[in-house]
Structures are given as structure tokens and as C-alpha cells.
Amino acid sequence: MQQLSLDELEKQVGSKYALAVLAAKRARMLTEAQFAAQYPKGTKPVTIALMEIAAGKIKYEWGKKKA
């Protein structure tokens, strides 16, 4: 598995805070869905979430303005 660059992920998402929130939410979804059957033993859900963000598999929308 390759090392993920947090600087590149930050550029892709927009800010380090948005990256943290996005990764945490996705990791929680993976944990609730029993992700262990799909990924190698010992792989952490946050690592999987960051890999999915880097690959562009996660769609997100930040800051909807209220009218």
C-alpha cells in the first residue's frame, strides 16, 4: 500500500478540517457496515476512507448557503 500525502489530500478537499470531517464520517460508515469482510485484516477504517478520498470515490458538498 502506498503512503498517502496529506498535503495532496488537503488540496483535493479544500482544507485540513474538511478532510478530517470527511474521513471521520466515511470511517464511521465503514465501521457500521462491517468493512472487515472487504478489506485485508488489520486495515483501519480511517486508512480506507483516506484511500477512497484520494481515489475520488467520495462525493461531498460543503457550505450550502441558506436563502
Tab-separated table of N, CA, C and O in Angstrom, residues 19-42:
chain	number	residue	atom	x	y	z
A	19	LEU	N	-11.131	17.781	5.380
A	19	LEU	CA	-10.579	16.445	5.181
A	19	LEU	C	-10.805	15.580	6.415
A	19	LEU	O	-11.213	14.422	6.305
A	20	ALA	N	-10.572	16.136	7.591
A	20	ALA	CA	-10.758	15.394	8.835
A	20	ALA	C	-12.213	14.986	9.023
A	20	ALA	O	-12.510	13.841	9.378
A	21	VAL	N	-13.133	15.898	8.763
A	21	VAL	CA	-14.562	15.606	8.918
A	21	VAL	C	-15.009	14.557	7.903
A	21	VAL	O	-15.702	13.603	8.239
A	22	LEU	N	-14.591	14.724	6.666
A	22	LEU	CA	-14.969	13.796	5.600
A	22	LEU	C	-14.432	12.394	5.885
A	22	LEU	O	-15.171	11.409	5.771
A	23	ALA	N	-13.178	12.301	6.289
A	23	ALA	CA	-12.584	10.994	6.589
A	23	ALA	C	-13.251	10.350	7.798
A	23	ALA	O	-13.505	9.139	7.804
A	24	ALA	N	-13.557	11.132	8.806
A	24	ALA	CA	-14.201	10.591	10.004
A	24	ALA	C	-15.602	10.070	9.702
A	24	ALA	O	-15.984	8.991	10.169
A	25	LYS	N	-16.360	10.815	8.916
A	25	LYS	CA	-17.713	10.370	8.566
A	25	LYS	C	-17.687	9.095	7.738
A	25	LYS	O	-18.466	8.171	7.959
A	26	ARG	N	-16.775	9.026	6.776
A	26	ARG	CA	-16.666	7.826	5.943
A	26	ARG	C	-16.182	6.637	6.760
A	26	ARG	O	-16.673	5.517	6.586
A	27	ALA	N	-15.234	6.862	7.669
A	27	ALA	CA	-14.737	5.782	8.524
A	27	ALA	C	-15.848	5.231	9.408
A	27	ALA	O	-15.953	4.015	9.602
A	28	ARG	N	-16.699	6.106	9.904
A	28	ARG	CA	-17.828	5.652	10.718
A	28	ARG	C	-18.790	4.816	9.881
A	28	ARG	O	-19.293	3.787	10.326
A	29	MET	N	-19.043	5.256	8.654
A	29	MET	CA	-19.916	4.483	7.763
A	29	MET	C	-19.324	3.094	7.504
A	29	MET	O	-20.056	2.100	7.505
A	30	LEU	N	-18.020	3.028	7.287
A	30	LEU	CA	-17.368	1.744	7.048
A	30	LEU	C	-17.456	0.839	8.269
A	30	LEU	O	-17.688	-0.359	8.151
A	31	THR	N	-17.269	1.412	9.448
A	31	THR	CA	-17.323	0.634	10.681
A	31	THR	C	-18.723	0.065	10.903
A	31	THR	O	-18.870	-1.092	11.281
A	32	GLU	N	-19.732	0.868	10.652
A	32	GLU	CA	-21.108	0.415	10.839
A	32	GLU	C	-21.503	-0.642	9.817
A	32	GLU	O	-22.369	-1.459	10.069
A	33	ALA	N	-20.842	-0.641	8.652
A	33	ALA	CA	-21.180	-1.576	7.581
A	33	ALA	C	-20.338	-2.848	7.623
A	33	ALA	O	-20.361	-3.628	6.679
A	34	GLN	N	-19.583	-3.048	8.706
A	34	GLN	CA	-18.739	-4.245	8.839
A	34	GLN	C	-17.791	-4.372	7.647
A	34	GLN	O	-17.856	-5.313	6.880
A	35	PHE	N	-16.899	-3.417	7.505
A	35	PHE	CA	-15.987	-3.330	6.365
A	35	PHE	C	-14.952	-4.444	6.329
A	35	PHE	O	-14.323	-4.677	5.305
A	36	ALA	N	-14.742	-5.172	7.419
A	36	ALA	CA	-13.655	-6.155	7.521
A	36	ALA	C	-13.747	-7.258	6.476
A	36	ALA	O	-12.736	-7.831	6.078
A	37	ALA	N	-14.914	-7.558	6.002
A	37	ALA	CA	-15.068	-8.624	5.010
A	37	ALA	C	-14.503	-8.220	3.649
A	37	ALA	O	-14.105	-9.080	2.869
A	38	GLN	N	-14.428	-6.932	3.360
A	38	GLN	CA	-13.998	-6.458	2.046
A	38	GLN	C	-12.520	-6.094	1.979
A	38	GLN	O	-11.948	-6.065	0.897
A	39	TYR	N	-11.897	-5.809	3.114
A	39	TYR	CA	-10.525	-5.299	3.121
A	39	TYR	C	-9.609	-6.217	3.913
A	39	TYR	O	-10.069	-6.975	4.765
A	40	PRO	N	-8.305	-6.148	3.668
A	40	PRO	CA	-7.360	-7.013	4.375
A	40	PRO	C	-7.410	-6.821	5.890
A	40	PRO	O	-7.689	-5.717	6.380
A	41	LYS	N	-7.136	-7.891	6.615
A	41	LYS	CA	-7.152	-7.841	8.074
A	41	LYS	C	-6.110	-6.836	8.563
A	41	LYS	O	-4.999	-6.779	8.052
A	42	GLY	N	-6.477	-6.037	9.543
A	42	GLY	CA	-5.570	-5.046	10.107
A	42	GLY	C	-5.657	-3.678	9.460
A	42	GLY	O	-5.020	-2.745	9.919
